[in-house]
Amino acid sequence: MNDTSFDVKDFRRALSQFPTGVTVITTVDDRGEPIGVTASSFNSVSIDPALVLWSIDKGAHSLNAFENAEYFAVNVLSRDQVGTSNNFASRGEDKFANAAYSLGLGGSPVLDDYAAQFECKTWAVYDGGDHLILVGEVQEYRYRNAAEPLVFARGSYAISSAHPAISKPSECSDNGEFVGDYLLYLLRETYNRYSQELYPKLHQVGGVTPEEWRVLAILADRAEIDFETLAPLVMQPLEALRETVEWMENKALLNVKDNEVSLTQDGVALAEKLLTLAKSHEAEAMSALSQEQSELLKSSLRSIINNQT
Ligand SMILES: Cc1cc2nc3c(=O)[nH]c(=O)nc-3n(C[C@H](O)[C@H](O)[C@H](O)COP(=O)(O)O)c2cc1C
């Protein structure tokens, strides 16, 4: 039960429209054991004094350690650290077993990998409903300019990239200018121009969000899949995936039995309809090419992708 009149799941979905970064916040408990949790509630507060904040669920195992900690460290994750985020979001006993780190101020672990790091002295702890709000005064910080930050939005991991409006020429020509002949530019421009049309269509026709569409597309090719296998395929942390699946169960699109997710009859029908729609959207995007050219384009892209791994 909750005191608000809101539907909790719906309220969480509204909040998830606000993208954040992802951090692992660490400290040390009174037995000297390293403690860490994944947190997206991190934010800046004040420049002078240098203050930051984050909030911790009162149900978290590490609540006591953070409530009483004199110091904590904020490790802002980079795009390659989805595994680190999932590890510290688990309730596992030994989250540090697979982590490379050293000890920072007050013994708080600082990870070897990061986009930015803020070592803090606890400045204030406030009550925040079902969370505690922890404010820290930054004692030391460092960052890597070349590291792209990991983003969390709508319950999915994402990366940030320049907004397409920044560089959108009306016509893309091969007149010898650098951008018109640069593969990465061409790939990004193609993706930006066509992907932004797809999700609104999928929503209009099937009433699905991008996250739900990804689940449907994966399940269209298999009878069932367990949560742990599905989560990385759709780039969602386990808990967020469980919410996506619950929404889809309520719409009678999915069945869940013994940790296995499968499509219902309605789910199969909707997946077929949306896959057809996606394929016809693809055909439209490729309509300037002959059949032979589009097959060559796809096989060339596959070769580039495979060459890179
Ligand atoms: C992307 C992401 C962001 C999260 N943000 C927070 C947060 O800001 N505060 C929080 O208390 N839990 C957050 N969580 C959940 C905790 O990481 C998770 O509950 C973890 O198990 C807590 O660890 P503990 O129970 O060992 O303390 C987040 C999880 C993910 C995947």
XYZ file of C-alpha atoms and ligand atoms in Angstrom:
340
model
C 0.000 0.000 0.000
C 1.140 3.548 -0.577
C -0.029 6.922 0.701
C -0.168 8.577 -2.693
C -3.101 8.260 -5.028
C -0.710 7.474 -7.895
C -0.306 4.120 -9.530
C 3.268 3.424 -8.408
C 4.336 1.699 -11.634
C 2.926 4.487 -13.758
C 4.624 7.131 -11.588
C 7.965 5.315 -11.955
C 7.476 5.191 -15.727
C 6.851 8.952 -15.814
C 10.028 9.553 -13.762
C 12.043 7.326 -16.094
C 11.460 9.811 -18.924
C 14.123 11.903 -17.203
C 17.483 10.499 -18.368
C 20.337 10.265 -15.891
C 23.863 8.961 -15.766
C 24.742 5.816 -13.831
C 27.033 5.760 -10.793
C 28.390 3.187 -8.381
C 28.548 4.754 -4.917
C 30.916 3.140 -2.465
C 31.896 3.311 1.162
C 33.277 1.042 3.846
C 31.207 -0.435 6.684
C 32.098 -0.563 10.386
C 33.801 -3.943 9.870
C 36.025 -2.471 7.169
C 34.172 -4.281 4.328
C 33.781 -2.441 1.015
C 30.175 -1.507 0.178
C 28.783 -0.373 -3.195
C 25.456 0.259 -4.918
C 24.440 1.319 -8.383
C 22.623 4.657 -8.232
C 21.117 6.934 -10.851
C 19.833 9.466 -8.311
C 23.190 11.265 -8.186
C 23.099 14.994 -8.877
C 25.073 18.163 -8.359
C 23.869 20.586 -5.688
C 26.298 23.425 -5.095
C 29.546 24.705 -6.596
C 30.790 26.614 -3.543
C 30.834 24.700 -1.297
C 31.187 21.750 -3.689
C 28.174 19.598 -2.837
C 26.575 16.601 -4.532
C 23.686 14.360 -3.505
C 22.140 10.980 -4.113
C 19.393 8.986 -2.458
C 19.358 5.450 -1.139
C 16.356 3.185 -0.743
C 15.597 2.565 2.947
C 15.236 -1.107 2.031
C 18.812 -1.395 0.707
C 21.182 -3.755 2.510
C 23.818 -1.059 2.546
C 21.561 1.621 4.103
C 23.258 1.489 7.509
C 26.741 1.666 6.073
C 25.922 4.802 4.047
C 23.856 6.443 6.793
C 26.817 6.191 9.171
C 29.618 6.687 6.656
C 31.987 9.583 7.152
C 33.114 9.325 3.529
C 31.699 7.949 0.287
C 32.923 7.878 -3.298
C 30.855 8.419 -6.439
C 32.095 6.492 -9.480
C 30.366 7.844 -12.612
C 30.285 4.956 -15.096
C 31.333 5.055 -18.735
C 29.518 3.432 -21.656
C 31.558 0.223 -21.343
C 30.507 -0.387 -17.744
C 27.029 -1.884 -18.097
C 28.353 -5.062 -16.439
C 29.643 -3.028 -13.485
C 26.261 -1.329 -13.143
C 24.429 -4.668 -13.131
C 26.910 -6.158 -10.663
C 26.447 -3.361 -8.109
C 22.665 -3.366 -8.629
C 22.530 -6.982 -7.491
C 22.016 -8.062 -3.918
C 25.070 -10.259 -4.175
C 27.247 -10.649 -1.109
C 30.554 -10.043 -2.814
C 30.058 -7.317 -5.386
C 33.748 -6.400 -5.242
C 35.018 -9.890 -6.165
C 35.176 -8.997 -9.868
C 35.866 -5.289 -9.498
C 39.264 -3.627 -9.960
C 39.615 -0.859 -7.384
C 41.837 0.822 -4.864
C 41.014 2.535 -1.585
C 40.309 6.254 -1.579
C 39.454 8.753 1.152
C 38.245 7.121 4.345
C 38.773 3.702 2.746
C 35.941 4.097 0.198
C 36.702 1.982 -2.881
C 37.447 3.939 -6.054
C 37.037 1.885 -9.234
C 39.916 1.675 -11.734
C 37.447 2.407 -14.547
C 35.245 5.501 -14.484
C 34.108 8.508 -16.483
C 34.384 10.710 -13.387
C 34.966 10.226 -9.693
C 33.987 12.343 -6.689
C 35.362 11.498 -3.254
C 33.065 13.006 -0.656
C 32.798 13.664 3.058
C 29.222 13.210 4.248
C 27.798 16.724 4.689
C 24.179 15.975 5.618
C 21.698 13.104 5.679
C 18.029 13.975 5.178
C 14.893 11.924 5.346
C 13.323 11.573 1.897
C 10.226 9.411 2.250
C 11.181 5.840 1.394
C 14.746 7.011 0.646
C 17.492 8.787 2.578
C 19.080 11.765 0.839
C 22.844 11.867 1.271
C 24.668 15.092 0.596
C 28.437 14.952 0.238
C 31.080 17.649 0.182
C 33.498 16.843 -2.617
C 37.056 16.572 -1.311
C 38.672 15.298 -4.489
C 37.532 14.627 -8.017
C 38.911 13.399 -11.351
C 37.461 12.680 -14.766
C 38.392 11.281 -18.147
C 37.512 13.591 -20.991
C 37.702 10.789 -23.541
C 35.298 8.520 -21.624
C 31.714 8.631 -22.858
C 29.279 8.438 -19.942
C 26.739 5.648 -19.583
C 23.145 6.926 -19.715
C 20.002 5.471 -18.142
C 16.629 6.460 -19.596
C 13.203 4.800 -19.675
C 14.631 1.842 -17.774
C 17.233 1.120 -20.472
C 20.952 1.678 -20.764
C 21.834 4.157 -23.489
C 24.656 6.297 -24.728
C 24.561 9.992 -25.430
C 25.299 11.236 -28.909
C 25.049 14.613 -30.592
C 21.508 15.643 -31.419
C 20.821 15.085 -35.148
C 19.519 18.648 -35.557
C 23.058 19.878 -34.958
C 24.346 18.630 -38.292
C 21.421 18.036 -40.577
C 22.037 19.255 -44.106
C 18.973 18.960 -46.346
C 20.918 17.129 -49.006
C 23.873 14.790 -48.544
C 26.136 14.897 -51.611
C 29.514 13.455 -52.595
C 30.898 16.808 -53.700
C 34.273 16.125 -52.113
C 33.413 17.651 -48.735
C 34.620 15.591 -45.782
C 31.267 14.751 -44.176
C 29.597 13.606 -47.405
C 32.356 11.025 -47.858
C 32.911 9.943 -44.249
C 31.468 6.536 -43.371
C 30.688 7.224 -39.689
C 28.837 10.406 -40.637
C 26.857 8.573 -43.329
C 25.920 5.730 -40.974
C 24.834 8.082 -38.222
C 22.856 10.293 -40.563
C 21.093 7.272 -42.111
C 20.269 5.917 -38.652
C 19.021 9.281 -37.377
C 16.842 9.957 -40.395
C 15.087 6.600 -40.393
C 15.046 5.446 -36.756
C 13.149 8.481 -35.533
C 10.197 7.523 -37.750
C 10.003 3.912 -36.607
C 9.189 4.188 -32.889
C 6.207 6.544 -33.343
C 4.844 4.144 -35.991
C 5.280 1.145 -33.684
C 3.477 3.039 -30.952
C 0.687 4.152 -33.233
C 0.061 0.704 -34.694
C 0.856 -1.549 -31.728
C 0.712 0.745 -28.682
C 4.207 -0.371 -27.635
C 7.155 1.558 -26.226
C 10.647 1.052 -27.691
C 11.483 -1.177 -24.696
C 8.402 -3.359 -25.306
C 9.188 -3.535 -29.018
C 12.674 -4.899 -28.265
C 11.205 -7.658 -26.085
C 8.685 -8.576 -28.816
C 11.379 -8.608 -31.516
C 13.653 -10.918 -29.483
C 10.815 -13.288 -28.553
C 9.546 -13.452 -32.128
C 12.491 -15.764 -32.883
C 12.253 -18.090 -29.877
C 9.690 -19.963 -27.828
C 10.853 -18.667 -24.440
C 13.729 -16.926 -22.738
C 14.754 -16.419 -19.107
C 15.055 -12.946 -17.536
C 18.832 -13.122 -17.098
C 19.414 -13.874 -20.804
C 16.855 -11.346 -22.006
C 18.068 -8.370 -19.908
C 21.367 -7.705 -21.752
C 19.724 -8.341 -25.135
C 17.277 -5.497 -24.527
C 19.852 -3.372 -22.609
C 17.780 -3.245 -19.421
C 18.869 -3.971 -15.848
C 16.978 -6.954 -14.404
C 14.627 -4.915 -12.201
C 13.671 -2.560 -15.036
C 13.099 -5.530 -17.359
C 10.764 -7.084 -14.772
C 8.704 -3.872 -14.905
C 8.625 -3.885 -18.720
C 7.499 -7.523 -18.659
C 4.809 -6.751 -16.069
C 3.394 -4.004 -18.290
C 3.322 -6.466 -21.188
C 1.719 -9.191 -19.054
C -1.022 -6.733 -18.140
C -1.633 -6.162 -21.841
C -1.834 -9.973 -22.302
C 1.201 -9.982 -24.603
C 3.483 -12.140 -22.436
C 3.345 -15.187 -20.191
C 5.772 -15.647 -17.319
C 6.313 -19.111 -15.859
C 9.259 -20.271 -13.736
C 11.439 -17.295 -14.718
C 10.771 -17.999 -18.440
C 9.112 -15.338 -20.584
C 7.131 -16.279 -23.707
C 4.664 -14.626 -26.067
C 0.930 -15.195 -25.668
C -1.203 -15.694 -28.787
C -1.907 -11.948 -28.789
C 1.839 -11.349 -28.364
C 2.679 -13.552 -31.365
C 0.095 -11.737 -33.488
C 1.375 -8.303 -32.454
C 5.025 -9.307 -32.954
C 4.226 -10.536 -36.485
C 2.367 -7.314 -37.278
C 5.171 -5.080 -35.962
C 7.966 -7.087 -37.594
C 6.133 -6.689 -40.918
C 5.831 -2.974 -40.233
C 9.560 -2.724 -39.397
C 10.476 -4.582 -42.580
C 8.295 -2.323 -44.721
C 9.810 0.726 -43.014
C 13.219 -0.707 -43.885
C 12.120 -1.239 -47.508
C 11.032 2.408 -47.683
C 14.388 3.530 -46.317
C 16.178 1.388 -48.918
C 13.838 2.270 -51.797
C 16.505 4.327 -53.575
C 18.567 1.124 -53.961
C 18.115 -1.935 -56.171
C 17.647 -5.339 -54.509
C 21.248 -6.181 -55.350
C 22.552 -2.893 -53.922
C 20.657 -3.284 -50.649
C 21.908 -6.853 -50.193
C 25.448 -5.681 -50.883
C 25.043 -2.826 -48.400
C 23.841 -5.199 -45.659
C 26.548 -7.798 -46.272
C 29.212 -5.061 -46.351
C 27.972 -3.685 -43.020
C 27.969 -7.209 -41.526
C 31.619 -7.617 -42.614
C 32.583 -4.311 -40.999
C 30.793 -5.267 -37.766
C 32.372 -8.740 -37.645
C 35.799 -7.340 -38.412
C 35.545 -5.081 -35.400
C 34.890 -7.677 -32.707
C 20.469 1.994 -13.224
C 20.123 1.784 -11.771
C 19.978 2.875 -10.919
C 19.694 2.694 -9.559
N 19.593 3.803 -8.754
C 19.396 3.642 -7.427
C 19.403 4.767 -6.549
O 19.587 5.902 -6.957
N 19.226 4.547 -5.211
C 19.038 3.280 -4.705
O 18.859 3.129 -3.496
N 19.009 2.190 -5.521
C 19.214 2.334 -6.863
N 19.241 1.249 -7.685
C 19.006 -0.082 -7.114
C 20.198 -0.609 -6.318
O 21.389 -0.566 -7.077
C 19.913 -2.051 -5.893
O 18.730 -2.072 -5.157
C 20.999 -2.702 -5.084
O 20.647 -4.044 -4.936
C 21.174 -2.142 -3.705
O 22.208 -2.895 -3.117
P 22.196 -3.337 -1.586
O 20.829 -3.914 -1.317
O 23.325 -4.329 -1.495
O 22.429 -2.105 -0.768
C 19.537 1.389 -9.049
C 19.688 0.289 -9.901
C 19.978 0.478 -11.245
C 20.169 -0.714 -12.138
